[in-house]
């Protein structure tokens, strides 16, 4: 958190805020195997754009041959709604 600007957001792959981050603006994302897709969804939600559908579509376009489409879409949605 050194150098984080005022009002900055910390995204963590966790179900609860780690004690050392208490008092900061923390969003917990309980990400499964597609951590980066879930985090992209969480970032999109924090920024207000793109939509979770757009994040999911991009993930499928980029990773669709390496991962199951349904899992990628679920990860984007889970991150967006975290």
N, C-alpha and C. Protein backbone atom coordinates (compact mmCIF):
# COMPACT_ATOMS: atom_id res chain seq x y z
N UNK A 1 0.81 -1.20 0.00
CA UNK A 1 0.00 0.00 0.00
C UNK A 1 0.85 1.27 0.00
N UNK A 2 2.18 1.11 0.09
CA UNK A 2 3.04 2.29 0.00
C UNK A 2 2.82 2.96 -1.35
N UNK A 3 2.61 4.25 -1.31
CA UNK A 3 2.43 5.00 -2.55
C UNK A 3 1.01 4.99 -3.07
N UNK A 4 0.09 4.31 -2.40
CA UNK A 4 -1.29 4.29 -2.85
C UNK A 4 -1.91 5.66 -2.59
N UNK A 5 -2.56 6.19 -3.60
CA UNK A 5 -3.19 7.49 -3.48
C UNK A 5 -4.41 7.45 -2.58
N UNK A 6 -4.80 8.63 -2.11
CA UNK A 6 -5.98 8.74 -1.27
C UNK A 6 -7.20 8.25 -2.04
N UNK A 7 -7.99 7.41 -1.40
CA UNK A 7 -9.17 6.84 -2.05
C UNK A 7 -8.85 5.66 -2.95
N UNK A 8 -7.60 5.20 -2.94
CA UNK A 8 -7.21 4.06 -3.77
C UNK A 8 -7.95 2.81 -3.36
N UNK A 9 -8.00 1.88 -4.27
CA UNK A 9 -8.70 0.61 -4.06
C UNK A 9 -7.71 -0.53 -4.07
N UNK A 10 -7.85 -1.44 -3.12
CA UNK A 10 -7.03 -2.63 -3.06
C UNK A 10 -7.93 -3.83 -3.36
N UNK A 11 -7.55 -4.60 -4.37
CA UNK A 11 -8.26 -5.84 -4.69
C UNK A 11 -7.45 -7.00 -4.14
N UNK A 12 -8.11 -7.89 -3.41
CA UNK A 12 -7.41 -9.06 -2.88
C UNK A 12 -8.21 -10.32 -3.21
N UNK A 13 -7.48 -11.37 -3.49
CA UNK A 13 -8.10 -12.67 -3.73
C UNK A 13 -8.28 -13.31 -2.36
N UNK A 14 -9.40 -12.99 -1.73
CA UNK A 14 -9.68 -13.45 -0.37
C UNK A 14 -11.17 -13.36 -0.11
N UNK A 15 -11.60 -14.01 0.96
CA UNK A 15 -13.01 -13.92 1.35
C UNK A 15 -13.24 -12.88 2.44
N UNK A 16 -12.15 -12.43 3.07
CA UNK A 16 -12.24 -11.42 4.13
C UNK A 16 -11.03 -10.50 4.03
N UNK A 17 -11.20 -9.29 4.51
CA UNK A 17 -10.12 -8.30 4.48
C UNK A 17 -9.00 -8.75 5.41
N UNK A 18 -7.78 -8.86 4.89
CA UNK A 18 -6.65 -9.21 5.75
C UNK A 18 -6.45 -8.13 6.81
N UNK A 19 -6.08 -8.51 8.02
CA UNK A 19 -5.94 -7.54 9.11
C UNK A 19 -5.04 -6.36 8.76
N UNK A 20 -3.98 -6.61 8.02
CA UNK A 20 -3.05 -5.52 7.70
C UNK A 20 -3.64 -4.49 6.73
N UNK A 21 -4.82 -4.80 6.15
CA UNK A 21 -5.47 -3.87 5.23
C UNK A 21 -6.71 -3.22 5.82
N UNK A 22 -6.98 -3.49 7.09
CA UNK A 22 -8.13 -2.91 7.77
C UNK A 22 -8.04 -1.39 7.69
N UNK A 23 -9.15 -0.77 7.37
CA UNK A 23 -9.21 0.68 7.30
C UNK A 23 -8.98 1.22 5.89
N UNK A 24 -8.55 0.37 4.97
CA UNK A 24 -8.36 0.79 3.59
C UNK A 24 -9.59 0.40 2.76
N UNK A 25 -9.68 0.97 1.58
CA UNK A 25 -10.76 0.65 0.66
C UNK A 25 -10.39 -0.68 -0.02
N UNK A 26 -10.92 -1.78 0.51
CA UNK A 26 -10.56 -3.12 0.05
C UNK A 26 -11.78 -3.82 -0.52
N UNK A 27 -11.60 -4.42 -1.68
CA UNK A 27 -12.65 -5.27 -2.25
C UNK A 27 -12.10 -6.68 -2.31
N UNK A 28 -12.79 -7.59 -1.62
CA UNK A 28 -12.39 -9.00 -1.62
C UNK A 28 -13.05 -9.72 -2.79
N UNK A 29 -12.24 -10.41 -3.55
CA UNK A 29 -12.72 -11.19 -4.69
C UNK A 29 -12.30 -12.63 -4.43
N UNK A 30 -13.27 -13.46 -4.17
CA UNK A 30 -12.97 -14.87 -3.94
C UNK A 30 -12.88 -15.55 -5.30
N UNK A 31 -11.71 -15.43 -5.92
CA UNK A 31 -11.52 -15.91 -7.28
C UNK A 31 -11.13 -17.37 -7.30
N UNK A 32 -11.64 -18.07 -8.27
CA UNK A 32 -11.29 -19.47 -8.46
C UNK A 32 -10.10 -19.60 -9.39
N UNK A 33 -10.15 -20.57 -10.28
CA UNK A 33 -8.99 -20.82 -11.14
C UNK A 33 -8.73 -19.72 -12.17
N UNK A 34 -9.71 -18.89 -12.45
CA UNK A 34 -9.54 -17.81 -13.43
C UNK A 34 -9.40 -16.48 -12.71
N UNK A 35 -8.37 -16.39 -11.88
CA UNK A 35 -8.16 -15.22 -11.01
C UNK A 35 -8.10 -13.93 -11.82
N UNK A 36 -7.34 -13.91 -12.89
CA UNK A 36 -7.18 -12.67 -13.65
C UNK A 36 -8.49 -12.19 -14.25
N UNK A 37 -9.32 -13.10 -14.69
CA UNK A 37 -10.61 -12.73 -15.25
C UNK A 37 -11.51 -12.17 -14.15
N UNK A 38 -11.51 -12.80 -13.00
CA UNK A 38 -12.31 -12.30 -11.87
C UNK A 38 -11.83 -10.91 -11.45
N UNK A 39 -10.53 -10.71 -11.41
CA UNK A 39 -10.00 -9.40 -11.03
C UNK A 39 -10.34 -8.34 -12.08
N UNK A 40 -10.32 -8.74 -13.35
CA UNK A 40 -10.72 -7.80 -14.41
C UNK A 40 -12.17 -7.39 -14.23
N UNK A 41 -13.03 -8.34 -13.84
CA UNK A 41 -14.42 -8.01 -13.56
C UNK A 41 -14.55 -7.06 -12.39
N UNK A 42 -13.76 -7.28 -11.34
CA UNK A 42 -13.80 -6.40 -10.16
C UNK A 42 -13.32 -5.00 -10.51
N UNK A 43 -12.28 -4.91 -11.33
CA UNK A 43 -11.78 -3.59 -11.75
C UNK A 43 -12.85 -2.86 -12.58
N UNK A 44 -13.49 -3.59 -13.48
CA UNK A 44 -14.54 -2.99 -14.29
C UNK A 44 -15.67 -2.45 -13.41
N UNK A 45 -16.06 -3.20 -12.41
CA UNK A 45 -17.11 -2.74 -11.50
C UNK A 45 -16.68 -1.49 -10.75
N UNK A 46 -15.43 -1.47 -10.29
CA UNK A 46 -14.93 -0.31 -9.54
C UNK A 46 -14.88 0.93 -10.43
N UNK A 47 -14.53 0.75 -11.69
CA UNK A 47 -14.44 1.87 -12.63
C UNK A 47 -15.80 2.29 -13.20
N UNK A 48 -16.75 1.36 -13.14
CA UNK A 48 -18.06 1.65 -13.71
C UNK A 48 -18.17 1.28 -15.19
N UNK A 49 -17.13 0.75 -15.74
CA UNK A 49 -17.11 0.26 -17.11
C UNK A 49 -15.85 -0.55 -17.35
N UNK A 50 -15.82 -1.44 -18.27
CA UNK A 50 -16.90 -1.93 -19.12
C UNK A 50 -17.87 -2.81 -18.33
N UNK A 51 -18.91 -3.25 -18.96
CA UNK A 51 -19.89 -4.11 -18.32
C UNK A 51 -19.30 -5.49 -18.05
N UNK A 52 -19.93 -6.21 -17.17
CA UNK A 52 -19.47 -7.58 -16.89
C UNK A 52 -19.57 -8.44 -18.15
N UNK A 53 -20.58 -8.19 -18.98
CA UNK A 53 -20.71 -8.94 -20.24
C UNK A 53 -19.54 -8.64 -21.18
N UNK A 54 -19.11 -7.38 -21.22
CA UNK A 54 -17.98 -7.03 -22.08
C UNK A 54 -16.69 -7.67 -21.58
N UNK A 55 -16.50 -7.71 -20.26
CA UNK A 55 -15.32 -8.37 -19.69
C UNK A 55 -15.36 -9.85 -20.04
N UNK A 56 -16.53 -10.47 -19.87
CA UNK A 56 -16.67 -11.90 -20.17
C UNK A 56 -16.43 -12.17 -21.65
N UNK A 57 -16.98 -11.33 -22.52
CA UNK A 57 -16.79 -11.51 -23.96
C UNK A 57 -15.31 -11.43 -24.33
N UNK A 58 -14.60 -10.47 -23.73
CA UNK A 58 -13.17 -10.32 -24.01
C UNK A 58 -12.40 -11.53 -23.51
N UNK A 59 -12.74 -12.01 -22.33
CA UNK A 59 -12.05 -13.19 -21.78
C UNK A 59 -12.26 -14.40 -22.67
N UNK A 60 -13.47 -14.58 -23.14
CA UNK A 60 -13.76 -15.71 -24.02
C UNK A 60 -13.01 -15.57 -25.34
N UNK A 61 -12.97 -14.35 -25.88
CA UNK A 61 -12.27 -14.12 -27.14
C UNK A 61 -10.78 -14.42 -27.02
N UNK A 62 -10.20 -14.06 -25.88
CA UNK A 62 -8.76 -14.23 -25.69
C UNK A 62 -8.41 -15.63 -25.19
N UNK A 63 -9.21 -16.15 -24.27
CA UNK A 63 -8.86 -17.40 -23.59
C UNK A 63 -9.75 -18.59 -23.94
N UNK A 64 -10.70 -18.38 -24.81
CA UNK A 64 -11.71 -19.39 -25.09
C UNK A 64 -11.20 -20.74 -25.54
N UNK A 65 -9.99 -20.79 -26.10
CA UNK A 65 -9.45 -22.08 -26.53
C UNK A 65 -8.68 -22.76 -25.40
N UNK A 66 -8.44 -22.03 -24.31
CA UNK A 66 -7.68 -22.58 -23.19
C UNK A 66 -8.54 -22.88 -21.97
N UNK A 67 -9.73 -22.29 -21.92
CA UNK A 67 -10.60 -22.47 -20.75
C UNK A 67 -12.04 -22.55 -21.22
N UNK A 68 -12.86 -23.16 -20.39
CA UNK A 68 -14.27 -23.32 -20.71
C UNK A 68 -14.99 -21.97 -20.68
N UNK A 69 -15.78 -21.71 -21.70
CA UNK A 69 -16.48 -20.43 -21.79
C UNK A 69 -17.32 -20.14 -20.56
N UNK A 70 -18.06 -21.12 -20.08
CA UNK A 70 -18.94 -20.91 -18.93
C UNK A 70 -18.14 -20.51 -17.69
N UNK A 71 -16.96 -21.10 -17.52
CA UNK A 71 -16.13 -20.76 -16.36
C UNK A 71 -15.56 -19.36 -16.47
N UNK A 72 -15.18 -18.96 -17.68
CA UNK A 72 -14.68 -17.60 -17.88
C UNK A 72 -15.77 -16.58 -17.62
N UNK A 73 -16.96 -16.85 -18.13
CA UNK A 73 -18.08 -15.92 -17.92
C UNK A 73 -18.44 -15.84 -16.44
N UNK A 74 -18.43 -16.97 -15.75
CA UNK A 74 -18.74 -16.98 -14.32
C UNK A 74 -17.68 -16.20 -13.53
N UNK A 75 -16.43 -16.34 -13.90
CA UNK A 75 -15.36 -15.61 -13.21
C UNK A 75 -15.51 -14.11 -13.38
N UNK A 76 -15.82 -13.67 -14.60
CA UNK A 76 -16.02 -12.24 -14.85
C UNK A 76 -17.19 -11.71 -14.03
N UNK A 77 -18.27 -12.45 -14.01
CA UNK A 77 -19.47 -12.04 -13.26
C UNK A 77 -19.20 -12.04 -11.76
N UNK A 78 -18.53 -13.06 -11.26
CA UNK A 78 -18.22 -13.13 -9.83
C UNK A 78 -17.36 -11.95 -9.40
N UNK A 79 -16.34 -11.65 -10.19
CA UNK A 79 -15.49 -10.51 -9.87
C UNK A 79 -16.25 -9.21 -9.91
N UNK A 80 -17.10 -9.05 -10.91
CA UNK A 80 -17.89 -7.83 -11.06
C UNK A 80 -18.80 -7.62 -9.86
N UNK A 81 -19.34 -8.70 -9.34
CA UNK A 81 -20.31 -8.61 -8.24
C UNK A 81 -19.67 -8.74 -6.85
N UNK A 82 -18.36 -8.81 -6.80
CA UNK A 82 -17.68 -8.97 -5.50
C UNK A 82 -17.83 -7.73 -4.64
